[in-house]
Coordinates of C-alpha atoms (C1' of nucleotides) in Angstrom, one line a residue:
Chain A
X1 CA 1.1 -7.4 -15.1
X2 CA 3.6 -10.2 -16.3
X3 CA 4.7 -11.8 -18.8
X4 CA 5.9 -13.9 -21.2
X5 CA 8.1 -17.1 -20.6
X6 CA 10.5 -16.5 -22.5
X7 CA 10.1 -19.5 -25.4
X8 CA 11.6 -17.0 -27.8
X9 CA 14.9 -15.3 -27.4
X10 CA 14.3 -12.2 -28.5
X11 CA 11.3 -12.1 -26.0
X12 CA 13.6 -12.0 -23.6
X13 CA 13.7 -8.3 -23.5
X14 CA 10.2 -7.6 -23.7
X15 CA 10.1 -10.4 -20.2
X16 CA 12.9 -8.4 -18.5
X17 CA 11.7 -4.8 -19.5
X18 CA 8.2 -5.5 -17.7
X19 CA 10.7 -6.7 -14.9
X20 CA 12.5 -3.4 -14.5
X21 CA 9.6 -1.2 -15.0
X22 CA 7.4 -3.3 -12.1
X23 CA 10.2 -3.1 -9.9
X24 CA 10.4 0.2 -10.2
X25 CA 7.3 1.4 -10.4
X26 CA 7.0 -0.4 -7.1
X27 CA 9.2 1.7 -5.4
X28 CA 7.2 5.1 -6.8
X29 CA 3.7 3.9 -6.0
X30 CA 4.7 2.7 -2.0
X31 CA 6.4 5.7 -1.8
X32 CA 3.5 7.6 -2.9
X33 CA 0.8 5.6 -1.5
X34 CA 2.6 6.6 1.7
X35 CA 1.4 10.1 1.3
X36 CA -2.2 9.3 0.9
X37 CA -1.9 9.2 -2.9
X38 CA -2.7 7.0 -5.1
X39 CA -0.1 6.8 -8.7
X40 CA -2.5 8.2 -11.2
X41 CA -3.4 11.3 -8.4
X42 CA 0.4 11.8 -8.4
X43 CA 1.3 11.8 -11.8
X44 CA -1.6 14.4 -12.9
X45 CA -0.4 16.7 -9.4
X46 CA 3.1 16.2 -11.2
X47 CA 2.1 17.8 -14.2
X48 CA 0.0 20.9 -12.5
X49 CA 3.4 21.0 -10.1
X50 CA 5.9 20.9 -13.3
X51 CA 3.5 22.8 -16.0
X52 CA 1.0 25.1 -14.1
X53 CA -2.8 25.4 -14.7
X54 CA -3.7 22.5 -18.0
X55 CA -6.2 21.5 -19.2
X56 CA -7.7 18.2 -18.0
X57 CA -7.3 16.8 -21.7
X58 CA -3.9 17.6 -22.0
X59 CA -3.3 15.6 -18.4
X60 CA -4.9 13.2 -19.3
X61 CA -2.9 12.4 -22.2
X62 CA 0.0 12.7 -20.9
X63 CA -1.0 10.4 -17.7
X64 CA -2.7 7.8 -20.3
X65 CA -5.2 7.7 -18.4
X66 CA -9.0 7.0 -20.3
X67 CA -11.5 10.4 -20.3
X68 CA -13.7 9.4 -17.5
X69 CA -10.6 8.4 -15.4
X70 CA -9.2 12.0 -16.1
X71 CA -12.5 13.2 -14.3
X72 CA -12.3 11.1 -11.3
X73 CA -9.1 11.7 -10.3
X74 CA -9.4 15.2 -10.3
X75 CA -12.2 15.0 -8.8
X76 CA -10.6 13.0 -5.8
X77 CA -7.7 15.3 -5.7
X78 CA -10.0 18.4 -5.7
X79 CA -11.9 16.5 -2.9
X80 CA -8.7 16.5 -1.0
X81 CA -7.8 20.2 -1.7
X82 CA -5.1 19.9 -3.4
X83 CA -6.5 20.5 -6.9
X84 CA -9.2 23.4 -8.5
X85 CA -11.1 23.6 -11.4
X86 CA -10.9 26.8 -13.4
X87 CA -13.1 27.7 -16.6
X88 CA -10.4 28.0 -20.1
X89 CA -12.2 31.6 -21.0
X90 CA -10.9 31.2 -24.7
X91 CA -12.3 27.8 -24.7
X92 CA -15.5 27.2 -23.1
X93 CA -15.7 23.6 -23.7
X94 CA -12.1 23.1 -21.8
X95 CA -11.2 23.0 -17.8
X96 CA -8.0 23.7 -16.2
X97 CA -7.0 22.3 -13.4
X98 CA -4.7 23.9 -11.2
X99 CA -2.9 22.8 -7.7
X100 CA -4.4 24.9 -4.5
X101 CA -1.6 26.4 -2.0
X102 CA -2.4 23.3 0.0
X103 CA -0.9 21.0 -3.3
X104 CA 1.7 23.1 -4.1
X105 CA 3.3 22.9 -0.6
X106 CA 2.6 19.3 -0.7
X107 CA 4.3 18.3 -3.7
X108 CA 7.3 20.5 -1.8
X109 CA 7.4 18.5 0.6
X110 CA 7.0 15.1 -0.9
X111 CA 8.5 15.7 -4.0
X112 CA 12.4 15.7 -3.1
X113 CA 12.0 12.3 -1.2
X114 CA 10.1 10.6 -4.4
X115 CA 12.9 12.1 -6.7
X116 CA 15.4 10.6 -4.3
X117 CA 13.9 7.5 -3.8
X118 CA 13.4 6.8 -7.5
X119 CA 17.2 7.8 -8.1
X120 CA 18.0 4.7 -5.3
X121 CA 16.2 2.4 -7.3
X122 CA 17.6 3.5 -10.6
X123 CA 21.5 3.3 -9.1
X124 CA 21.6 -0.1 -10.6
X125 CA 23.4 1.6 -13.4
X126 CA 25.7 4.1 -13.7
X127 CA 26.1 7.2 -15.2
X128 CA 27.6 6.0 -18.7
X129 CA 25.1 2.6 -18.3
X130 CA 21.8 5.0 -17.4
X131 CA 23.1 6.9 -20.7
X132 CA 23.3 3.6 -23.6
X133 CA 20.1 2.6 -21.2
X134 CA 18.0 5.9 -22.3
X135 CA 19.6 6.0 -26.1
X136 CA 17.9 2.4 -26.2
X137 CA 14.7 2.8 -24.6
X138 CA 13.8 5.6 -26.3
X139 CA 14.6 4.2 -30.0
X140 CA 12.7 1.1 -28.3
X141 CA 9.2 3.2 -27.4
X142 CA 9.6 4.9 -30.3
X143 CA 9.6 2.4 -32.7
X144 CA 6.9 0.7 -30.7
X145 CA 4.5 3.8 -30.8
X146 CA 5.0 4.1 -34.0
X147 CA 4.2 0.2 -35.0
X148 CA 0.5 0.2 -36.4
X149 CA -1.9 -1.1 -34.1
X150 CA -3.3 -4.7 -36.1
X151 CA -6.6 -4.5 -34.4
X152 CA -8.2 -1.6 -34.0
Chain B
X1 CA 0.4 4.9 -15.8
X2 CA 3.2 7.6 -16.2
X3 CA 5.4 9.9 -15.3
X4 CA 7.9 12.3 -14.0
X5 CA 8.2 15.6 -16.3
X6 CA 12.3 15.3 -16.4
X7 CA 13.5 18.1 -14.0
X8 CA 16.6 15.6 -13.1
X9 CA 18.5 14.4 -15.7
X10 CA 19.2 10.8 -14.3
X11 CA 15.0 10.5 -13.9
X12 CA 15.3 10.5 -17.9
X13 CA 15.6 6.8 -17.5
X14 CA 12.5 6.3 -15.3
X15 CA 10.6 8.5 -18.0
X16 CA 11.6 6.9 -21.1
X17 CA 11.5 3.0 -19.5
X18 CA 7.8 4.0 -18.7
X19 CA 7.2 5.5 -22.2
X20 CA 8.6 2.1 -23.6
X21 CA 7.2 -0.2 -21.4
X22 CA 3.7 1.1 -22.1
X23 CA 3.9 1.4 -26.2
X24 CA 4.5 -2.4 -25.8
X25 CA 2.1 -3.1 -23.2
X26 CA -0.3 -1.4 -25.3
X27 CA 0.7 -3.8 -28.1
X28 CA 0.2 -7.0 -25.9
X29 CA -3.0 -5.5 -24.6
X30 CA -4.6 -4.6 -27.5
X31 CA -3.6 -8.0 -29.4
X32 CA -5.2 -10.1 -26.6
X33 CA -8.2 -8.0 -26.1
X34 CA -9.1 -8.8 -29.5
X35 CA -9.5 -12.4 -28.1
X36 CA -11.8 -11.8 -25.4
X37 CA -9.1 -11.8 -22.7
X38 CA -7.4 -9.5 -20.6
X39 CA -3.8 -9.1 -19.6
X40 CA -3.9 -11.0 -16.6
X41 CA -6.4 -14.2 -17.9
X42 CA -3.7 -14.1 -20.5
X43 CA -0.7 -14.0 -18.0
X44 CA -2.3 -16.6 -16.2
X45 CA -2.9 -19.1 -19.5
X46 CA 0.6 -18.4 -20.6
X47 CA 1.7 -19.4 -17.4
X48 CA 0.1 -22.3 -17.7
X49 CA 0.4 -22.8 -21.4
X50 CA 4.1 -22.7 -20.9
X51 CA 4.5 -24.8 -17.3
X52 CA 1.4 -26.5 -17.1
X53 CA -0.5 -27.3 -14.3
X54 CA 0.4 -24.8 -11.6
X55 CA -0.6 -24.0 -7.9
X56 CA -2.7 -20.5 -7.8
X57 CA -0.5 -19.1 -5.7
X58 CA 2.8 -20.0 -8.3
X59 CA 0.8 -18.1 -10.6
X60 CA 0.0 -15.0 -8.6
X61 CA 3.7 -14.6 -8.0
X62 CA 4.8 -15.3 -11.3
X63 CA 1.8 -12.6 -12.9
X64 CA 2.3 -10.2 -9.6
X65 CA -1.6 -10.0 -8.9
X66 CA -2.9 -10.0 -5.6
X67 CA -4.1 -12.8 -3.8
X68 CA -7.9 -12.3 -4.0
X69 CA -6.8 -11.3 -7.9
X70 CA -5.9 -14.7 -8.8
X71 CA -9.2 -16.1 -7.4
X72 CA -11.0 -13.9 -9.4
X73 CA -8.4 -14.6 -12.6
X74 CA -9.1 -17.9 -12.1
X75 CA -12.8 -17.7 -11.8
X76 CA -13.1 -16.5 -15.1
X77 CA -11.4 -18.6 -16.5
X78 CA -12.7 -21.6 -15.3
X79 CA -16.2 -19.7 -16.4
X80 CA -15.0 -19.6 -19.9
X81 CA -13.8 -23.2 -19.8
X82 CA -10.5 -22.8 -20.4
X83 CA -9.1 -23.6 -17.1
X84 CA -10.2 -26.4 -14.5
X85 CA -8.9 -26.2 -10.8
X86 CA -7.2 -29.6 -9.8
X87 CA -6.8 -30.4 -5.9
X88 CA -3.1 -31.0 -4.7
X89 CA -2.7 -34.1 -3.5
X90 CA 0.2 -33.7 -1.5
X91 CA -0.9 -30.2 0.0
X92 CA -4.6 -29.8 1.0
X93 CA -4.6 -26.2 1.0
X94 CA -3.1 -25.7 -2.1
X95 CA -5.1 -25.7 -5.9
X96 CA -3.6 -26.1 -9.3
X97 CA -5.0 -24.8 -12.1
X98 CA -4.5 -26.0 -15.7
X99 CA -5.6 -25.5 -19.0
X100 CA -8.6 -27.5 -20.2
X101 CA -8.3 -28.6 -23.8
X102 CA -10.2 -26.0 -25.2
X103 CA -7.9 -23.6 -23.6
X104 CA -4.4 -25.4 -25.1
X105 CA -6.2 -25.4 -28.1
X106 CA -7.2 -21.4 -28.0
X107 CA -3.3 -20.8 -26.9
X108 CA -2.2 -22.9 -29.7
X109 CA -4.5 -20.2 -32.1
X110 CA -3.6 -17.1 -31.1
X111 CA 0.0 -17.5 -29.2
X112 CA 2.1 -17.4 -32.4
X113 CA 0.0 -14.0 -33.7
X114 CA 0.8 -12.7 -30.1
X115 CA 4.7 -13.5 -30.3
X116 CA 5.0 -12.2 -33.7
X117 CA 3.3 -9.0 -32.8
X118 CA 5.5 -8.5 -29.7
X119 CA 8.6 -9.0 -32.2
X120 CA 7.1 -6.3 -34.3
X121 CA 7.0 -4.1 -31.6
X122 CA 10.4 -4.9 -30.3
X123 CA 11.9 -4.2 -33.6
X124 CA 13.3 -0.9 -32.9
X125 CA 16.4 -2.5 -31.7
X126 CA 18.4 -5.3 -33.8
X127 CA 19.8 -8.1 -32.7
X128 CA 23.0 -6.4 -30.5
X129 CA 21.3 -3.6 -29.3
X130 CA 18.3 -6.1 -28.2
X131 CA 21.4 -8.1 -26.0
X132 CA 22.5 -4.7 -24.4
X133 CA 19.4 -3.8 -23.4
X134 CA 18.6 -6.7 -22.2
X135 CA 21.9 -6.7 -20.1
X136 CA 21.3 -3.4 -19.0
X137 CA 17.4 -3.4 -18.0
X138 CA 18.4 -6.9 -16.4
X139 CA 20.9 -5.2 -13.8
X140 CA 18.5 -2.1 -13.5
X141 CA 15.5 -4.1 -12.6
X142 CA 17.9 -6.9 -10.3
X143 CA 19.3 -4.1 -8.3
X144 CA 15.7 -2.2 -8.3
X145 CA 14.3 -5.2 -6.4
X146 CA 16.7 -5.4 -3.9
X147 CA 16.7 -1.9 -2.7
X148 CA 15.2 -1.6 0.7
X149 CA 11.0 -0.6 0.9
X150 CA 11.4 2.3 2.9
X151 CA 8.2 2.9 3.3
X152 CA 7.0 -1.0 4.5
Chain C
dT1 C1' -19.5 17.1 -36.9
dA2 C1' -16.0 17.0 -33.7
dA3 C1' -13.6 18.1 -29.1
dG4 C1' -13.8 18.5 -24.1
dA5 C1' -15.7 17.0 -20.2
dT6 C1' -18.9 14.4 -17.4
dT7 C1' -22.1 10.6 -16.0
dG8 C1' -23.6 5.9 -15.1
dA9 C1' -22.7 1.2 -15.6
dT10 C1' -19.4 -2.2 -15.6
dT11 C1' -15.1 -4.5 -14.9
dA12 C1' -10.7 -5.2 -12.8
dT13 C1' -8.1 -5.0 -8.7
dT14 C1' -6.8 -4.5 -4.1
dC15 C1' -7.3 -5.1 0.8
dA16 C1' -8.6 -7.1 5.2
dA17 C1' -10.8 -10.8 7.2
dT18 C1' -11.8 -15.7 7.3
dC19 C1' -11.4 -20.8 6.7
dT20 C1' -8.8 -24.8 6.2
dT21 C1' -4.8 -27.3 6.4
dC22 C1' 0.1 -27.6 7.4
Chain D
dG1 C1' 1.1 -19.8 14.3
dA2 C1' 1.8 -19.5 9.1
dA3 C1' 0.5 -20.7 4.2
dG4 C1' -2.9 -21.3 0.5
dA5 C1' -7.1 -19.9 -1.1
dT6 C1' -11.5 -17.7 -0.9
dT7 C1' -15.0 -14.1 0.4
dG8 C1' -16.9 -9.5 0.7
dA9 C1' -16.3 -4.7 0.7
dA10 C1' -14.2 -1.0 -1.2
dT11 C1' -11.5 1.4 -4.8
dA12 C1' -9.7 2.4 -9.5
dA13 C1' -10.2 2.4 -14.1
dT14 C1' -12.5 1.7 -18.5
dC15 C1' -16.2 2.2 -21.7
dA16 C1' -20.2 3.9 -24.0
dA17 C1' -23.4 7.4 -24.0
dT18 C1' -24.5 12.2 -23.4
dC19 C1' -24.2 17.3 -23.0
dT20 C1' -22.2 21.6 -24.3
dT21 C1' -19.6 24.4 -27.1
dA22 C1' -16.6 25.1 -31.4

DNA sequence: TAAGATTGATTATTCAATCTTC
DNA sequence: GAAGATTGAATAATCAATCTTA
């Protein structure tokens, strides 16, 4: 979603950081949605591809995705057979998931293209650029996650 | 929605422009949910707010929603009386929207509380660093946009 | 009581098809 | 035929409430 016109100055970068991440993002979900997938499917089969069996908790959090959305989208992936559940025995409250031999060989095969197509769209900058770029984002976000939230 | 777990190093950038882009989006959200609207009835009214009266499809493009989303947008708006459609007299297909006065006035209330909370959340970066990044995310996103669709 | 997960209801959003006007 | 807007169907995601186990 978009944004502010920029009537401020300083907005500006909050106007032409939605830009960048839309644009981008754009090229990651078509690519994805190529495969059948939809971007909250891939991002939790990225985790279970990157971290092995975790908890659906622990995905979720790190997809930001809400509790009952953590649910559905494994449940969609484990509908396609690419995902299992699998009890946590030292938890009994908890539930892994983790990708089936089917997932696994899929994210192999789709995986190096995404990475690839995401470093095309990235190329805008380079290497020294994509360097200041990640020193300032992440000071940015950080600052930003750490700004108290006013409404809650 | 996030993100890649950083096996390449040059992905860094995609990870932490997410990570940013979503602390502040979570500020914007959260700040306009506490109003009774969501992101895109705001994007829309900002639009609006900012160039007044405005064809529905100048919106969608400006907010990047679909085209049965701005209908809907829209809708609601007009349901909350803050927004009246307006025929184009020029162009018979086309429909403006624009703010009624009740929505100028609401805009008028909580727009300066929404910019200074954006600032807020912005202020990880002073002054310079906010021009480089903005330099930098500007070129990232320009040249994002232009690569090819691959998949389309 | 709290944490992890699920469910049911609701809302937001897209998509494909359609209608009207250009 | 193409552009602007709308509709209806389908999907994605949230939220609040609930159940089980810690």
């Amino acid at each position: 979603m978009a944004r502010l016109e920029s009537s401020n100055p300083a907005l500006k970068l909050w106007v032409v950081l939605a830009r960048a991440h839309a644009a981008i993002a754009h090229h990651a979900e078509s690519d994805i949605n190529r495969h059948g997938l939809g971007l909250a499917e891939f991002a939790a089969m990225e985790v279970l591809y990157h971290k092995g069996p975790t908890t659906l908790g622990e995905i979720q959090r790190k997809i930001l995705i809400s509790s009952g959305g953590i649910t559905y989208v494994i449940d969609r992936l484990v509908q396609k057979a690419l995902v299992v559940r699998e009890a946590c025995p030292s938890d009994r409250r908890a539930t892994y998931a983790k990708l089936t031999a089917a997932g696994e060989s899929l994210m192999d095969d789709i995986f190096p293209a995404h990475e690839a197509r995401l470093l095309r769209a990235l190329g805008g900058l380079d290497a020294a650029e994509q360097a200041a770029a990640v020193a300032l984002l992440r000071q940015l976000g950080k600052h930003a996650a750490a700004v108290p939230d006013d409404g809650e």
